[in-house]
Coordinates of C-alpha atoms and ligand atoms in Angstrom, one line a residue:
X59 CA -55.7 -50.4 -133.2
X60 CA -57.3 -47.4 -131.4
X61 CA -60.7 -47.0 -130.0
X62 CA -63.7 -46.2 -132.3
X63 CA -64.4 -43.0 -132.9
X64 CA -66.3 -42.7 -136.1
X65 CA -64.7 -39.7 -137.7
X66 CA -66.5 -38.0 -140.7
X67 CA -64.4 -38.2 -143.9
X68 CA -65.9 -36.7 -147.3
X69 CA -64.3 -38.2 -150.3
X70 CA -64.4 -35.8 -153.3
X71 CA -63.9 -37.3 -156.4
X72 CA -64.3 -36.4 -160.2
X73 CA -65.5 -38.3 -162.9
X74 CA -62.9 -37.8 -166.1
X75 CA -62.2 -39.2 -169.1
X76 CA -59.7 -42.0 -169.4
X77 CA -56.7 -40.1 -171.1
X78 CA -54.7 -43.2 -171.0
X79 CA -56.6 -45.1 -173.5
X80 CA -56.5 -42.0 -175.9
X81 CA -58.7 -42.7 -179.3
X82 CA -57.8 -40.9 -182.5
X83 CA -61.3 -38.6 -181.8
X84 CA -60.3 -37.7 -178.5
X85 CA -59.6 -34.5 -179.5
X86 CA -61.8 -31.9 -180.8
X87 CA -60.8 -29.8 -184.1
X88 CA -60.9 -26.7 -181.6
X89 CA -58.2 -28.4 -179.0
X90 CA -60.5 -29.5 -176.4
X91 CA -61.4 -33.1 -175.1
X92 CA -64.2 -34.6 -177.1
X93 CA -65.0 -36.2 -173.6
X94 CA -68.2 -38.3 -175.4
X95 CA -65.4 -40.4 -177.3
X96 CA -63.4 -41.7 -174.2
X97 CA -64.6 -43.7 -171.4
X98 CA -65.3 -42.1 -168.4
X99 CA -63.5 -43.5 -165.4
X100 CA -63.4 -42.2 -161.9
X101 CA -60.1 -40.2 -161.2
X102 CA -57.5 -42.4 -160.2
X103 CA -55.6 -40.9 -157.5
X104 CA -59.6 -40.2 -156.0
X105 CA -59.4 -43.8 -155.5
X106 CA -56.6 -43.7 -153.5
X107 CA -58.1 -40.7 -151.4
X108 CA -61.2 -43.2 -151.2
X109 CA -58.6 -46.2 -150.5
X110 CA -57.3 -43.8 -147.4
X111 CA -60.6 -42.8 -146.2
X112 CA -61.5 -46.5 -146.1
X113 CA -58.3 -47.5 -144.4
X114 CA -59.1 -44.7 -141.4
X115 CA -63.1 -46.4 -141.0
X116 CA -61.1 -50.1 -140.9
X117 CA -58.8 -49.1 -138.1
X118 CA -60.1 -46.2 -136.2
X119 CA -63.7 -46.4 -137.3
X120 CA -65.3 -43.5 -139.7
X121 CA -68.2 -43.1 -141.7
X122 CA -67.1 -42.5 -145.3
X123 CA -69.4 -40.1 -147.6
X124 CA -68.2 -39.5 -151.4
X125 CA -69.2 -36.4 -153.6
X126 CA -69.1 -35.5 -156.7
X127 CA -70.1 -32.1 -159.0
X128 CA -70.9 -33.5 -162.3
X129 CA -73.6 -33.8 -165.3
X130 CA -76.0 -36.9 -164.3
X131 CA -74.1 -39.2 -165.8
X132 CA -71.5 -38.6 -163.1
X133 CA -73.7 -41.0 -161.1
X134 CA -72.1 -44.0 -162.3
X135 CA -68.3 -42.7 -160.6
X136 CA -70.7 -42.6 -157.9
X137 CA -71.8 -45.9 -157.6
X138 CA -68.0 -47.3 -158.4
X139 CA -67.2 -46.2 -154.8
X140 CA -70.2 -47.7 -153.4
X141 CA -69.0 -51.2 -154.7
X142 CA -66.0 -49.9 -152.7
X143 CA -67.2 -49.4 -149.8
X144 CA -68.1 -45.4 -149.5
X145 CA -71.3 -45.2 -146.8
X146 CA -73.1 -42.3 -148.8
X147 CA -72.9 -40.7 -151.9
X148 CA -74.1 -37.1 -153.0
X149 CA -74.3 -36.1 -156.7
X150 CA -73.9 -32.3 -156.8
X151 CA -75.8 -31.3 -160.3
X152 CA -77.2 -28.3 -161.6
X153 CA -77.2 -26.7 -165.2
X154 CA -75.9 -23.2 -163.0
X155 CA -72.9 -25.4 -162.3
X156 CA -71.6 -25.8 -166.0
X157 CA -68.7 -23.8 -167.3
X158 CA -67.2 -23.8 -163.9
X159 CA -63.1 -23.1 -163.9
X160 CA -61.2 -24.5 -160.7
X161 CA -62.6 -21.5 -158.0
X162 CA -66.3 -21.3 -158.9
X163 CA -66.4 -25.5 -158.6
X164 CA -64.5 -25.0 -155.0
X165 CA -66.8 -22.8 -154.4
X166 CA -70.1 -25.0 -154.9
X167 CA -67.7 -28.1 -153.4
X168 CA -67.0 -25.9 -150.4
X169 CA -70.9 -24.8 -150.4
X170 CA -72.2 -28.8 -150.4
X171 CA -69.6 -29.3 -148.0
X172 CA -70.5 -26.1 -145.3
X173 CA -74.2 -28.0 -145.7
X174 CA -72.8 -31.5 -144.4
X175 CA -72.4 -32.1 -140.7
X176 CA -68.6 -30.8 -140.4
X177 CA -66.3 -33.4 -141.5
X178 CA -63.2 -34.0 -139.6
X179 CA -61.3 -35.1 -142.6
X180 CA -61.7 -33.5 -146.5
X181 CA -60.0 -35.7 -149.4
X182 CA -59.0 -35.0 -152.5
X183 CA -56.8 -36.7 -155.4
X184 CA -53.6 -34.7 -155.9
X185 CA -54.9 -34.2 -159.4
X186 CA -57.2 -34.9 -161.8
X187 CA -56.1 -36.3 -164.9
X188 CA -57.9 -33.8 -167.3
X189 CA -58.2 -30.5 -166.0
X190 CA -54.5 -31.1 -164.1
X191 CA -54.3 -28.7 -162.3
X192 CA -54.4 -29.4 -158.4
X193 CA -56.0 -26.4 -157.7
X194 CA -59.4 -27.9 -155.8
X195 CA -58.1 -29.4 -153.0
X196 CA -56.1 -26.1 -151.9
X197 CA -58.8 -23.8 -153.0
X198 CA -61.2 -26.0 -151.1
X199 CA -59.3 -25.8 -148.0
X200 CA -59.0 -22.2 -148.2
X201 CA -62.7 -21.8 -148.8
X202 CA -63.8 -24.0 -145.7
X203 CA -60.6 -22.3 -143.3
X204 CA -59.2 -25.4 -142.6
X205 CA -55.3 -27.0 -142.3
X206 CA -54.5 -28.8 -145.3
X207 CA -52.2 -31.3 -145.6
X208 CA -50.9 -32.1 -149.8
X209 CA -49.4 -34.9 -151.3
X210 CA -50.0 -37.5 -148.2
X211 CA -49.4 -41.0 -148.6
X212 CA -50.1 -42.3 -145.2
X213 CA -52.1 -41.6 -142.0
X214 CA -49.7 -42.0 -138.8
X215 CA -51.8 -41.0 -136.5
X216 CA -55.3 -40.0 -135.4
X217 CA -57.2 -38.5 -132.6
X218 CA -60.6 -36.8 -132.8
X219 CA -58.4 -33.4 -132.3
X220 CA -55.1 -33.9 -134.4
X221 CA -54.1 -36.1 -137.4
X222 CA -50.1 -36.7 -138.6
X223 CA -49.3 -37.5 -142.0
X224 CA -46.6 -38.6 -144.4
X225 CA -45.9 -36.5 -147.4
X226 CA -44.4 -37.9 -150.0
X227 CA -42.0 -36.6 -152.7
X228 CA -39.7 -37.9 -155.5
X229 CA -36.7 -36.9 -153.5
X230 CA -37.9 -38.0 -149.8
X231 CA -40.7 -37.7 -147.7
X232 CA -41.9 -35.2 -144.8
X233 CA -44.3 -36.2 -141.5
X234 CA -46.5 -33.5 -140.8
X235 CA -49.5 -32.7 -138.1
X236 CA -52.1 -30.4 -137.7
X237 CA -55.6 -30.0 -135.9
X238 CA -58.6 -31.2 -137.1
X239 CA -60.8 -30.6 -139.2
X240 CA -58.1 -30.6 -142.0
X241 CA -57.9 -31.1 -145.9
X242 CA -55.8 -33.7 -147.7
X243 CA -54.8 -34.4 -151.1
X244 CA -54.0 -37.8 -151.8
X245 CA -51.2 -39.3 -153.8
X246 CA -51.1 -42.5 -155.9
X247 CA -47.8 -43.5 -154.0
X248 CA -50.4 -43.8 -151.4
X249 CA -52.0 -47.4 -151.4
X250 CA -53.9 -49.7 -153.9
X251 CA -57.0 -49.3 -154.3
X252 CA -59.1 -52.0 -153.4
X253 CA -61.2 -53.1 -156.0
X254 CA -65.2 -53.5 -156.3
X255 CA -66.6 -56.0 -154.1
X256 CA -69.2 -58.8 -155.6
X257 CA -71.2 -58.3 -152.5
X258 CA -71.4 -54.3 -152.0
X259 CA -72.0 -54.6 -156.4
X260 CA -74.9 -56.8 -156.1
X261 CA -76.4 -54.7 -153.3
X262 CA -75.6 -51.4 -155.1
X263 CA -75.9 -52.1 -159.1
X264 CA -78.8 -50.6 -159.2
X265 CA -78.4 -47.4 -157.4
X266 CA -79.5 -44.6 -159.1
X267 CA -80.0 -40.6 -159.2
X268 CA -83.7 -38.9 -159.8
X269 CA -82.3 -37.7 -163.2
X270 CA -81.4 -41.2 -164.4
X271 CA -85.0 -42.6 -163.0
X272 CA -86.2 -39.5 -165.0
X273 CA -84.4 -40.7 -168.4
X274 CA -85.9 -44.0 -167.8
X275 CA -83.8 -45.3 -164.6
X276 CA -80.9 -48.0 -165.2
X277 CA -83.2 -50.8 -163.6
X278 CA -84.2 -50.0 -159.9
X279 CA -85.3 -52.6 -158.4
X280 CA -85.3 -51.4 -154.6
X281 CA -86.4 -47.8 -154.7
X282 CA -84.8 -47.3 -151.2
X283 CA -81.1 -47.1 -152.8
X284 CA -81.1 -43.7 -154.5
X285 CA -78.2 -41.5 -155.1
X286 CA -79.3 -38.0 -153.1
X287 CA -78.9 -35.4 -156.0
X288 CA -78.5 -31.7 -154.5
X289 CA -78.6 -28.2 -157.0
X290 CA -77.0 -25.0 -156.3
X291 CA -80.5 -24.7 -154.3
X292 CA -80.0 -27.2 -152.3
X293 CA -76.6 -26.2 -150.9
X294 CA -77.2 -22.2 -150.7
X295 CA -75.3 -21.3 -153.4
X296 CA -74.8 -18.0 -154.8
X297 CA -75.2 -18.2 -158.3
X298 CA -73.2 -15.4 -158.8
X299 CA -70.2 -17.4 -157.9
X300 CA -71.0 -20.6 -159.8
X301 CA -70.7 -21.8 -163.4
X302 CA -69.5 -19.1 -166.2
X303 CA -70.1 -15.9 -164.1
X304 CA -67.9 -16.9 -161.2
X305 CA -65.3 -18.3 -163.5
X306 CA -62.4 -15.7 -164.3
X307 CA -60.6 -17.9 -165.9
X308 CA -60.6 -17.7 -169.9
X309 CA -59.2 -20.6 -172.2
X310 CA -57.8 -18.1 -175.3
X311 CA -56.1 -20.9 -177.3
X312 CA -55.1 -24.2 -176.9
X313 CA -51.6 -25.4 -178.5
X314 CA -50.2 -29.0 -178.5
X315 CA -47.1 -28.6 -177.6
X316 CA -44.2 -31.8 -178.6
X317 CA -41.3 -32.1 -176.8
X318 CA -38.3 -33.0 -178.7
X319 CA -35.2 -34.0 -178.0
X320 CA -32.2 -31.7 -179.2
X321 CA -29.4 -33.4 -177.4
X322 CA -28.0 -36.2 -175.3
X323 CA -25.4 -37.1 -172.9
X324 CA -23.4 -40.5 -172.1
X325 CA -22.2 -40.4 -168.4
X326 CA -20.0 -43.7 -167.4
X327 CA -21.1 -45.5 -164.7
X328 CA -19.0 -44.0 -161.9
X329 CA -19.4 -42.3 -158.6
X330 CA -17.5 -39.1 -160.0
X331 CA -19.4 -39.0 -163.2
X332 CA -23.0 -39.1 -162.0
X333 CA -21.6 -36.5 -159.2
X334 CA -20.2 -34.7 -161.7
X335 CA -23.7 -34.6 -163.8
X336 CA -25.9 -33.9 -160.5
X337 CA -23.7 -30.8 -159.5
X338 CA -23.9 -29.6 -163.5
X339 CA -28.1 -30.3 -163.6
X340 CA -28.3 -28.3 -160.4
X341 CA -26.0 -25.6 -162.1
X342 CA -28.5 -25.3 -164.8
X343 CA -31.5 -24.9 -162.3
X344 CA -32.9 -28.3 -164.1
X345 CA -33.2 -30.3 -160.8
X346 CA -32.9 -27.9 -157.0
Ligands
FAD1612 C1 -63.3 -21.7 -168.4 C2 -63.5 -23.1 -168.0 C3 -64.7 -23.7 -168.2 C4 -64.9 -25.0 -167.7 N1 -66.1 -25.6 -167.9 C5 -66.3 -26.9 -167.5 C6 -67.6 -27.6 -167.7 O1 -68.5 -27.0 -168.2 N2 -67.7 -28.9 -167.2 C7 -66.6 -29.5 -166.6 O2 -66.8 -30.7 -166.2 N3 -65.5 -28.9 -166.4 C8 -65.3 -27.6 -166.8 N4 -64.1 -27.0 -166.7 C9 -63.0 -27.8 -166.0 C10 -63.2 -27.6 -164.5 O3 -63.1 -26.3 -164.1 C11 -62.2 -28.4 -163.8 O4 -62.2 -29.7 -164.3 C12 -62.5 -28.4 -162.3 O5 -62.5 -27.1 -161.7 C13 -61.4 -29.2 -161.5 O6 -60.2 -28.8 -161.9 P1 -59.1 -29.9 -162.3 O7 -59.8 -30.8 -163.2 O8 -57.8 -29.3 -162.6 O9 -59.0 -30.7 -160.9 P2 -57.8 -30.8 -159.9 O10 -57.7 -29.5 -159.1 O11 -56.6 -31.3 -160.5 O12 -58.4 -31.9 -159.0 C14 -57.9 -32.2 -157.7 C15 -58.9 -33.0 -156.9 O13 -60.1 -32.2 -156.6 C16 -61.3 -33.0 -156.6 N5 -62.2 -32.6 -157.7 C17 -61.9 -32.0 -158.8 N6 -63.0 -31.7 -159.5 C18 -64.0 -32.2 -158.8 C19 -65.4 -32.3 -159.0 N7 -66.0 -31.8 -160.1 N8 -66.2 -32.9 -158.0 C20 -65.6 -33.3 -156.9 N9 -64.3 -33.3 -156.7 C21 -63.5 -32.7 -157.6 C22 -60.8 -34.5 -156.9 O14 -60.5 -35.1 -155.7 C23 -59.5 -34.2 -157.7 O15 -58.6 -35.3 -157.6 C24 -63.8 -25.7 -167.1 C25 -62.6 -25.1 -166.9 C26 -62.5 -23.8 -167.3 C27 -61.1 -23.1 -167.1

């Protein structure tokens, strides 16, 4: 256990829609997710970047704040990580922010981000489970000019001026250090999550953003637990570089594509086989 040193760790975490319990109306006739028909869960591998985040505050002492860019109704992926255990919470919403592709939502993370008091540590999931591509975490880094560090699964070790990290891949793993402040996207190899606590739910149920009070509120009792909401405003953003207009990237068509199966192989059991197979898949550039 080291001393305490209360680093600054921002979480950022998406709010998508749970692909894995997939409904016949989950798609649209047009290709796209009919996100209203699926439940909307917070991103799972942004639970084990908020598992991390909580594991550095238990041993070395941090202050954890989670963010989200999201419609109002992102609030509630908010208020799953307060049950956690995240400090603070900050709900990034604006209409300007809608139609954002991967760089013009970096850009308004990196923006909320510049506004906060410079984290030492940014987290990210790997990936989020709709859009899929892994592109925020790097982008983000490269917006804020920080060392990023992708794929980690555990935190070594920690000083207020460097941090060393485990990367993890499906063929090994790779230990890594750079200075701080740095960027890093988390895996699910990672850790378990811990799940909601009865106390932290009970003191934070009824947290809520100014939209929600504005649509009624979901209950507030104790006005002093409110979900900060900040717009494009708020955090300087040009508005040039947010939502449709800073978003190059087009979606032309949208195909589903179904893998099927053409042929098979039956290897025996052996040492020479399998050795034989590996040398033959590495021939055909299917595994390096
Ligand atoms: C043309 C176009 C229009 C789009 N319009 C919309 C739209 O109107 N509304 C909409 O919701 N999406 C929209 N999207 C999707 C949106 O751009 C992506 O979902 C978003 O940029 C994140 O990319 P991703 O899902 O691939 O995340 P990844 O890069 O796979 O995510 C990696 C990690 O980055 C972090 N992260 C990702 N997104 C957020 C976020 N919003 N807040 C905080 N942290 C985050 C999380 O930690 C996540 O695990 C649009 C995409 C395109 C191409």
């Amino acid at each position: 256990m080291g001393s305490q040193v209360n680093y600054k760790i921002t979480v950022c975490i998406k709010q998508v829609p749970d692909t894995e319990n997939l409904t016949s109306d989950a798609m649209k006739e047009d290709g796209t997710v009919n996100r209203s028909a699926l439940p909307a869960i917070v991103n799972p591998e942004d639970l084990n970047a908020l598992e991390l985040a909580l594991s550095v505050k238990d041993r070395w002492g941090a202050k954890v704040t989670v963010m989200t860019m999201g419609p109002p109704s992102a609030a509630e992926a908010l208020r799953q990580t307060l049950f956690r255990g995240a400090d603070d919470v900050v709900l990034l919403t604006d209409r300007k922010f809608a139609a954002s592709d991967t760089l013009a939502t970096s850009y308004i993370l990196s923006s909320a981000i510049k506004k906060m008091q410079s984290p030492d540590i940014v987290m990210c999931g790997r990936q989020a489970i709709d859009g899929d591509t892994a592109q925020i975490g790097p982008q983000l880094a490269d917006k804020l000019d920080i060392p990023q560090i992708t794929y980690t699964e555990a935190i070594l070790a920690l000083t207020p001026r460097t941090i060393k990290a485990q990367r993890g891949f499906t063929l090994g793993y790779e230990i890594v250090r750079c200075p701080l402040p740095a960027l890093l996207t988390v895996t699910e190899s990672a850790n378990e999550p811990r799940p909601p606590s009865a106390k932290r739910l009970l003191a934070f149920r009824h947290a809520q953003c100014a939209s929600e009070k504005q649509k009624g509120g979901i209950g507030n009792k104790n006005p002093d637990i409110s979900i900060p909401e900040w717009t494009a405003q708020d955090i300087g953003c040009d508005l040039e570089r947010c939502g449709g207009s800073g978003s190059p990237t087009k979606v032309r068509k949208i195909e589903s594509v179904q893998l099927v199966s053409e042929d098979h192989k039956e290897v025996p059991p052996t040492d020479e086989a399998l050795s034989d197979l590996m040398l033959e898949l590495m021939n055909e550039h299917t595994i390096e």
